[in-house]
PDB file of C-alpha atoms in Angstrom:
ATOM      1  CA  MET B   1     141.445 -45.207   5.920  1.00 54.00           C
ATOM      2  CA  VAL B   2     139.485 -47.589   3.717  1.00 53.00           C
ATOM      3  CA  SER B   3     139.274 -46.308   0.132  1.00 57.00           C
ATOM      4  CA  GLN B   4     135.865 -46.148  -1.470  1.00 69.00           C
ATOM      5  CA  VAL B   5     135.303 -48.491  -4.403  1.00 88.00           C
ATOM      6  CA  LYS B   6     133.739 -46.654  -7.309  1.00 94.00           C
ATOM      7  CA  PRO B   7     130.510 -48.040  -8.755  1.00 97.00           C
ATOM      8  CA  VAL B   8     130.888 -49.378 -12.292  1.00 98.00           C
ATOM      9  CA  ALA B   9     128.765 -48.325 -15.260  1.00 98.00           C
ATOM     10  CA  VAL B  10     128.892 -50.116 -18.625  1.00 98.00           C
ATOM     11  CA  VAL B  11     127.788 -47.983 -21.579  1.00 98.00           C
ATOM     12  CA  SER B  12     127.175 -49.421 -25.047  1.00 98.00           C
ATOM     13  CA  GLY B  13     127.399 -46.915 -27.872  1.00 98.00           C
ATOM     14  CA  ALA B  14     129.915 -45.066 -25.707  1.00 98.00           C
ATOM     15  CA  ALA B  15     131.651 -43.267 -28.575  1.00 98.00           C
ATOM     16  CA  GLY B  16     128.411 -41.980 -30.049  1.00 96.00           C
ATOM     17  CA  PHE B  17     126.767 -38.586 -29.753  1.00 95.00           C
ATOM     18  CA  ILE B  18     124.584 -39.327 -26.724  1.00 97.00           C
ATOM     19  CA  GLY B  19     126.741 -42.126 -25.306  1.00 98.00           C
ATOM     20  CA  SER B  20     129.855 -39.983 -25.010  1.00 98.00           C
ATOM     21  CA  HIS B  21     127.967 -37.307 -23.067  1.00 98.00           C
ATOM     22  CA  ILE B  22     126.561 -40.020 -20.774  1.00 98.00           C
ATOM     23  CA  CYS B  23     130.097 -41.315 -20.135  1.00 98.00           C
ATOM     24  CA  GLN B  24     131.308 -37.817 -19.330  1.00 97.00           C
ATOM     25  CA  ARG B  25     128.450 -37.303 -16.875  1.00 98.00           C
ATOM     26  CA  LEU B  26     129.038 -40.673 -15.180  1.00 98.00           C
ATOM     27  CA  VAL B  27     132.734 -39.874 -14.728  1.00 98.00           C
ATOM     28  CA  ALA B  28     131.746 -36.532 -13.170  1.00 97.00           C
ATOM     29  CA  GLU B  29     129.516 -38.472 -10.750  1.00 97.00           C
ATOM     30  CA  ASP B  30     132.499 -40.637  -9.757  1.00 96.00           C
ATOM     31  CA  TYR B  31     131.655 -43.825 -11.635  1.00 98.00           C
ATOM     32  CA  ARG B  32     134.217 -46.117 -13.179  1.00 97.00           C
ATOM     33  CA  VAL B  33     133.050 -46.296 -16.789  1.00 98.00           C
ATOM     34  CA  ILE B  34     133.509 -49.173 -19.217  1.00 98.00           C
ATOM     35  CA  GLY B  35     132.555 -48.023 -22.696  1.00 98.00           C
ATOM     36  CA  ILE B  36     131.731 -50.385 -25.551  1.00 98.00           C
ATOM     37  CA  ASP B  37     131.377 -49.365 -29.199  1.00 98.00           C
ATOM     38  CA  ASN B  38     132.104 -50.899 -32.599  1.00 98.00           C
ATOM     39  CA  LEU B  39     132.633 -47.393 -34.068  1.00 97.00           C
ATOM     40  CA  SER B  40     130.216 -47.966 -36.952  1.00 95.00           C
ATOM     41  CA  THR B  41     128.804 -44.495 -36.325  1.00 94.00           C
ATOM     42  CA  GLY B  42     130.656 -43.363 -33.175  1.00 95.00           C
ATOM     43  CA  SER B  43     134.012 -41.588 -33.039  1.00 96.00           C
ATOM     44  CA  MET B  44     136.977 -42.007 -30.715  1.00 97.00           C
ATOM     45  CA  ASP B  45     137.346 -38.211 -30.808  1.00 97.00           C
ATOM     46  CA  ASN B  46     134.298 -38.077 -28.518  1.00 97.00           C
ATOM     47  CA  ILE B  47     135.931 -40.072 -25.716  1.00 98.00           C
ATOM     48  CA  ASP B  48     139.710 -39.837 -26.215  1.00 97.00           C
ATOM     49  CA  GLY B  49     139.957 -37.279 -23.425  1.00 97.00           C
ATOM     50  CA  LEU B  50     138.218 -39.545 -20.919  1.00 97.00           C
ATOM     51  CA  ILE B  51     140.418 -42.496 -21.854  1.00 97.00           C
ATOM     52  CA  ALA B  52     143.647 -40.448 -21.749  1.00 96.00           C
ATOM     53  CA  ALA B  53     142.742 -39.166 -18.279  1.00 95.00           C
ATOM     54  CA  GLY B  54     142.288 -42.730 -17.050  1.00 94.00           C
ATOM     55  CA  ASP B  55     138.605 -42.116 -16.300  1.00 93.00           C
ATOM     56  CA  MET B  56     137.269 -44.684 -18.750  1.00 97.00           C
ATOM     57  CA  GLU B  57     138.090 -48.124 -20.113  1.00 97.00           C
ATOM     58  CA  PHE B  58     137.147 -48.752 -23.744  1.00 98.00           C
ATOM     59  CA  LEU B  59     136.303 -52.004 -25.516  1.00 98.00           C
ATOM     60  CA  ARG B  60     135.890 -51.988 -29.278  1.00 98.00           C
ATOM     61  CA  GLN B  61     133.149 -54.558 -29.756  1.00 98.00           C
ATOM     62  CA  ASP B  62     129.815 -55.068 -31.451  1.00 98.00           C
ATOM     63  CA  VAL B  63     127.373 -55.786 -28.610  1.00 98.00           C
ATOM     64  CA  SER B  64     125.430 -58.031 -30.989  1.00 98.00           C
ATOM     65  CA  THR B  65     128.067 -60.555 -29.862  1.00 97.00           C
ATOM     66  CA  PRO B  66     128.156 -61.698 -26.198  1.00 96.00           C
ATOM     67  CA  VAL B  67     129.510 -59.172 -23.690  1.00 96.00           C
ATOM     68  CA  LEU B  68     131.657 -60.823 -21.013  1.00 95.00           C
ATOM     69  CA  LEU B  69     133.190 -58.798 -18.181  1.00 97.00           C
ATOM     70  CA  ASP B  70     135.006 -59.969 -15.058  1.00 95.00           C
ATOM     71  CA  SER B  71     134.404 -56.892 -12.906  1.00 94.00           C
ATOM     72  CA  GLU B  72     131.385 -56.054 -10.811  1.00 96.00           C
ATOM     73  CA  VAL B  73     128.838 -53.890 -12.610  1.00 98.00           C
ATOM     74  CA  ASN B  74     126.235 -51.591 -11.065  1.00 98.00           C
ATOM     75  CA  LEU B  75     124.678 -49.951 -14.117  1.00 98.00           C
ATOM     76  CA  VAL B  76     124.229 -51.132 -17.706  1.00 98.00           C
ATOM     77  CA  LEU B  77     123.203 -48.409 -20.157  1.00 98.00           C
ATOM     78  CA  HIS B  78     122.356 -49.644 -23.657  1.00 98.00           C
ATOM     79  CA  LEU B  79     122.675 -46.777 -26.127  1.00 98.00           C
ATOM     80  CA  ALA B  80     124.245 -48.640 -29.052  1.00 98.00           C
ATOM     81  CA  SER B  81     122.445 -48.243 -32.374  1.00 97.00           C
ATOM     82  CA  PRO B  82     122.811 -46.285 -35.589  1.00 95.00           C
ATOM     83  CA  ALA B  83     120.053 -43.686 -35.274  1.00 91.00           C
ATOM     84  CA  SER B  84     120.096 -41.206 -38.141  1.00 88.00           C
ATOM     85  CA  PRO B  85     117.712 -41.503 -41.121  1.00 86.00           C
ATOM     86  CA  ASP B  86     120.658 -42.058 -43.475  1.00 87.00           C
ATOM     87  CA  ASP B  87     121.678 -45.085 -41.398  1.00 92.00           C
ATOM     88  CA  PHE B  88     118.313 -46.807 -41.916  1.00 93.00           C
ATOM     89  CA  GLU B  89     119.165 -47.430 -45.562  1.00 92.00           C
ATOM     90  CA  ARG B  90     122.915 -47.883 -45.087  1.00 94.00           C
ATOM     91  CA  LEU B  91     122.932 -50.208 -42.047  1.00 96.00           C
ATOM     92  CA  PRO B  92     119.506 -51.901 -41.851  1.00 96.00           C
ATOM     93  CA  ILE B  93     120.649 -55.343 -40.687  1.00 97.00           C
ATOM     94  CA  GLN B  94     123.082 -53.910 -38.140  1.00 97.00           C
ATOM     95  CA  ILE B  95     120.257 -51.790 -36.675  1.00 97.00           C
ATOM     96  CA  LEU B  96     118.005 -54.829 -36.298  1.00 98.00           C
ATOM     97  CA  LYS B  97     120.806 -56.909 -34.792  1.00 98.00           C
ATOM     98  CA  VAL B  98     121.823 -54.332 -32.185  1.00 98.00           C
ATOM     99  CA  GLY B  99     118.174 -53.796 -31.221  1.00 98.00           C
ATOM    100  CA  GLY B 100     117.582 -57.551 -30.884  1.00 98.00           C
ATOM    101  CA  LEU B 101     120.809 -59.422 -30.133  1.00 98.00           C
ATOM    102  CA  GLY B 102     122.509 -56.366 -28.644  1.00 98.00           C
ATOM    103  CA  THR B 103     119.666 -55.703 -26.229  1.00 98.00           C
ATOM    104  CA  HIS B 104     119.579 -59.390 -25.293  1.00 98.00           C
ATOM    105  CA  ASN B 105     123.320 -59.413 -24.565  1.00 98.00           C
ATOM    106  CA  MET B 106     123.270 -56.213 -22.520  1.00 98.00           C
ATOM    107  CA  LEU B 107     120.264 -57.426 -20.529  1.00 98.00           C
ATOM    108  CA  GLY B 108     122.091 -60.707 -19.968  1.00 98.00           C
ATOM    109  CA  LEU B 109     125.027 -58.742 -18.571  1.00 98.00           C
ATOM    110  CA  ALA B 110     122.720 -56.781 -16.266  1.00 98.00           C
ATOM    111  CA  LYS B 111     121.088 -60.010 -15.078  1.00 98.00           C
ATOM    112  CA  ALA B 112     124.428 -61.736 -14.442  1.00 98.00           C
ATOM    113  CA  LYS B 113     125.766 -58.754 -12.496  1.00 98.00           C
ATOM    114  CA  SER B 114     122.496 -57.846 -10.679  1.00 98.00           C
ATOM    115  CA  ALA B 115     122.854 -54.390 -12.224  1.00 98.00           C
ATOM    116  CA  ARG B 116     120.242 -51.803 -13.102  1.00 98.00           C
ATOM    117  CA  PHE B 117     119.539 -51.588 -16.851  1.00 98.00           C
ATOM    118  CA  LEU B 118     118.636 -48.576 -18.979  1.00 98.00           C
ATOM    119  CA  LEU B 119     117.409 -48.911 -22.559  1.00 98.00           C
ATOM    120  CA  ALA B 120     117.749 -45.830 -24.733  1.00 98.00           C
ATOM    121  CA  SER B 121     114.585 -46.106 -26.808  1.00 98.00           C
ATOM    122  CA  THR B 122     113.066 -43.529 -29.127  1.00 96.00           C
ATOM    123  CA  SER B 123     109.993 -41.624 -30.167  1.00 94.00           C
ATOM    124  CA  GLU B 124     110.141 -43.808 -33.291  1.00 94.00           C
ATOM    125  CA  VAL B 125     108.336 -46.556 -31.352  1.00 97.00           C
ATOM    126  CA  TYR B 126     105.200 -44.487 -32.122  1.00 96.00           C
ATOM    127  CA  GLY B 127     105.929 -44.646 -35.867  1.00 94.00           C
ATOM    128  CA  ASP B 128     103.860 -42.101 -37.803  1.00 92.00           C
ATOM    129  CA  PRO B 129     101.649 -41.185 -34.837  1.00 92.00           C
ATOM    130  CA  LEU B 130      97.969 -40.378 -35.192  1.00 94.00           C
ATOM    131  CA  VAL B 131      97.903 -38.729 -31.746  1.00 92.00           C
ATOM    132  CA  HIS B 132      99.742 -35.500 -30.879  1.00 89.00           C
ATOM    133  CA  PRO B 133     101.429 -35.203 -28.465  1.00 89.00           C
ATOM    134  CA  GLN B 134     101.976 -38.899 -27.736  1.00 91.00           C
ATOM    135  CA  PRO B 135     101.178 -40.142 -24.225  1.00 92.00           C
ATOM    136  CA  GLU B 136     102.985 -43.283 -23.066  1.00 91.00           C
ATOM    137  CA  SER B 137      99.656 -45.112 -23.263  1.00 94.00           C
ATOM    138  CA  TYR B 138      99.584 -44.615 -27.059  1.00 96.00           C
ATOM    139  CA  TRP B 139     100.699 -47.757 -28.917  1.00 95.00           C
ATOM    140  CA  GLY B 140     101.728 -46.104 -32.165  1.00 95.00           C
ATOM    141  CA  ASN B 141     101.182 -46.440 -35.898  1.00 96.00           C
ATOM    142  CA  VAL B 142     104.195 -48.294 -37.289  1.00 96.00           C
ATOM    143  CA  ASN B 143     104.817 -49.579 -40.809  1.00 96.00           C
ATOM    144  CA  PRO B 144     107.263 -52.509 -40.451  1.00 95.00           C
ATOM    145  CA  LEU B 145     107.910 -52.530 -44.219  1.00 96.00           C
ATOM    146  CA  GLY B 146     108.591 -48.811 -44.618  1.00 93.00           C
ATOM    147  CA  PRO B 147     111.990 -47.080 -44.850  1.00 91.00           C
ATOM    148  CA  ARG B 148     112.049 -46.415 -41.084  1.00 93.00           C
ATOM    149  CA  GLY B 149     110.752 -49.884 -40.192  1.00 96.00           C
ATOM    150  CA  VAL B 150     114.132 -51.374 -39.263  1.00 97.00           C
ATOM    151  CA  TYR B 151     114.746 -48.739 -36.582  1.00 97.00           C
ATOM    152  CA  ASP B 152     111.148 -48.546 -35.363  1.00 97.00           C
ATOM    153  CA  GLU B 153     110.777 -52.295 -34.974  1.00 98.00           C
ATOM    154  CA  ALA B 154     114.259 -52.793 -33.509  1.00 98.00           C
ATOM    155  CA  LYS B 155     113.434 -50.350 -30.723  1.00 98.00           C
ATOM    156  CA  ARG B 156     109.951 -51.777 -30.163  1.00 98.00           C
ATOM    157  CA  TYR B 157     111.455 -55.258 -29.890  1.00 98.00           C
ATOM    158  CA  ALA B 158     114.136 -53.922 -27.532  1.00 98.00           C
ATOM    159  CA  GLU B 159     111.444 -52.478 -25.271  1.00 98.00           C
ATOM    160  CA  ALA B 160     109.567 -55.796 -25.259  1.00 98.00           C
ATOM    161  CA  MET B 161     112.790 -57.691 -24.476  1.00 98.00           C
ATOM    162  CA  THR B 162     113.548 -55.274 -21.631  1.00 98.00           C
ATOM    163  CA  MET B 163     110.137 -55.802 -20.063  1.00 98.00           C
ATOM    164  CA  ALA B 164     110.451 -59.582 -20.528  1.00 98.00           C
ATOM    165  CA  TYR B 165     113.711 -59.611 -18.537  1.00 98.00           C
ATOM    166  CA  HIS B 166     112.003 -57.553 -15.845  1.00 98.00           C
ATOM    167  CA  ALA B 167     109.021 -59.914 -15.674  1.00 98.00           C
ATOM    168  CA  ALA B 168     110.888 -63.215 -16.013  1.00 98.00           C
ATOM    169  CA  HIS B 169     114.137 -62.472 -14.174  1.00 98.00           C
ATOM    170  CA  GLY B 170     113.359 -59.470 -11.969  1.00 98.00           C
ATOM    171  CA  VAL B 171     115.999 -57.273 -13.630  1.00 98.00           C
ATOM    172  CA  ASP B 172     115.697 -53.653 -12.482  1.00 98.00           C
ATOM    173  CA  VAL B 173     114.994 -51.875 -15.781  1.00 98.00           C
ATOM    174  CA  CYS B 174     114.018 -48.495 -17.133  1.00 98.00           C
ATOM    175  CA  ILE B 175     113.229 -47.284 -20.645  1.00 98.00           C
ATOM    176  CA  ALA B 176     113.817 -43.745 -21.930  1.00 97.00           C
ATOM    177  CA  ARG B 177     112.012 -42.788 -25.138  1.00 96.00           C
ATOM    178  CA  ILE B 178     114.233 -40.015 -26.454  1.00 95.00           C
ATOM    179  CA  PHE B 179     112.846 -37.538 -28.996  1.00 92.00           C
ATOM    180  CA  ASN B 180     114.736 -35.860 -31.887  1.00 90.00           C
ATOM    181  CA  THR B 181     118.104 -35.119 -30.310  1.00 92.00           C
ATOM    182  CA  TYR B 182     120.600 -32.410 -31.210  1.00 92.00           C
ATOM    183  CA  GLY B 183     123.676 -30.885 -29.612  1.00 93.00           C
ATOM    184  CA  PRO B 184     127.501 -30.900 -29.522  1.00 93.00           C
ATOM    185  CA  ARG B 185     129.251 -33.882 -31.170  1.00 92.00           C
ATOM    186  CA  MET B 186     126.327 -34.633 -33.461  1.00 90.00           C
ATOM    187  CA  ARG B 187     127.418 -35.760 -36.930  1.00 88.00           C
ATOM    188  CA  ILE B 188     127.034 -32.996 -39.515  1.00 86.00           C
ATOM    189  CA  ASP B 189     125.748 -35.609 -42.004  1.00 84.00           C
ATOM    190  CA  ASP B 190     123.253 -37.031 -39.483  1.00 84.00           C
ATOM    191  CA  GLY B 191     120.310 -36.318 -41.809  1.00 83.00           C
ATOM    192  CA  ARG B 192     117.926 -34.879 -39.203  1.00 85.00           C
ATOM    193  CA  VAL B 193     116.387 -31.455 -39.477  1.00 87.00           C
ATOM    194  CA  VAL B 194     118.558 -29.466 -37.049  1.00 90.00           C
ATOM    195  CA  THR B 195     121.854 -30.689 -38.513  1.00 90.00           C
ATOM    196  CA  ASN B 196     120.469 -30.223 -42.033  1.00 91.00           C
ATOM    197  CA  PHE B 197     119.644 -26.594 -41.204  1.00 92.00           C
ATOM    198  CA  ILE B 198     123.116 -26.022 -39.741  1.00 92.00           C
ATOM    199  CA  ALA B 199     124.896 -27.743 -42.629  1.00 92.00           C
ATOM    200  CA  SER B 200     122.950 -25.662 -45.166  1.00 94.00           C
ATOM    201  CA  ALA B 201     123.701 -22.455 -43.251  1.00 95.00           C
ATOM    202  CA  LEU B 202     127.423 -23.257 -43.143  1.00 94.00           C
ATOM    203  CA  ARG B 203     127.358 -23.779 -46.920  1.00 95.00           C
ATOM    204  CA  ASP B 204     125.417 -20.527 -47.364  1.00 97.00           C
ATOM    205  CA  GLU B 205     122.536 -22.446 -48.949  1.00 96.00           C
ATOM    206  CA  PRO B 206     118.772 -21.992 -48.463  1.00 95.00           C
ATOM    207  CA  LEU B 207     117.308 -23.969 -45.568  1.00 92.00           C
ATOM    208  CA  SER B 208     115.125 -26.825 -46.814  1.00 88.00           C
ATOM    209  CA  VAL B 209     111.707 -27.050 -45.164  1.00 87.00           C
ATOM    210  CA  TYR B 210     110.148 -30.465 -45.773  1.00 82.00           C
ATOM    211  CA  GLY B 211     106.483 -31.136 -46.502  1.00 84.00           C
ATOM    212  CA  THR B 212     104.073 -28.278 -45.858  1.00 87.00           C
ATOM    213  CA  GLY B 213     106.132 -26.778 -43.053  1.00 80.00           C
ATOM    214  CA  ASN B 214     103.247 -27.298 -40.608  1.00 83.00           C
ATOM    215  CA  GLN B 215     104.713 -30.316 -38.809  1.00 80.00           C
ATOM    216  CA  SER B 216     105.385 -30.149 -35.090  1.00 80.00           C
ATOM    217  CA  ARG B 217     108.416 -31.727 -33.404  1.00 82.00           C
ATOM    218  CA  THR B 218     109.675 -32.256 -29.886  1.00 86.00           C
ATOM    219  CA  PHE B 219     113.429 -31.723 -29.628  1.00 91.00           C
ATOM    220  CA  CYS B 220     115.811 -32.942 -26.920  1.00 93.00           C
ATOM    221  CA  TYR B 221     119.085 -31.069 -26.445  1.00 95.00           C
ATOM    222  CA  ILE B 222     121.969 -33.341 -25.386  1.00 94.00           C
ATOM    223  CA  ASP B 223     125.109 -32.203 -23.606  1.00 92.00           C
TER     224      ASP B 223
END
């Protein structure tokens, strides 16, 4: 009997909140997973089980440097980026580099391997939107000089780079604009509203409601 060769998926940001769940799902769907993360915000605790079971290979690397792999690759999923509001002030240059150079390198890998490419983008590409809810046809209202500018513009550039590789090189690409995530493995100090509520509750403190309390949000549960 000829054994089936598993398809290979490369996941950047593999040790992060969303990335680790993606790796777990890919393993369940019988992929061989190669995870890449520099652990600036991710944690090995999120993927140690997959590695110990032999289901996943891990490379500690910043994808802002070239990504070179010998094996065949079928899927490239680019999830690497600090994403919490506290990170925007703490890691601004790293965020811009992983959105620009990191996206370029992961797209280059997808092109070299004739693999399908997924960019994990964000609702932040709409900035401070003037339209609610936001259709994909809405171009946004972004302040490149504001406190969220590094993340907003990094993701907008990443989307433009992704579409450029599709147009110029025929890379099979898709873009997911993910809204306000929460779920297991999220950092308690993430700085977003759901984790802030939970952290305050655990400390038996009042829950802080920001602004007037009339804002609306779309939330995406990740597991």
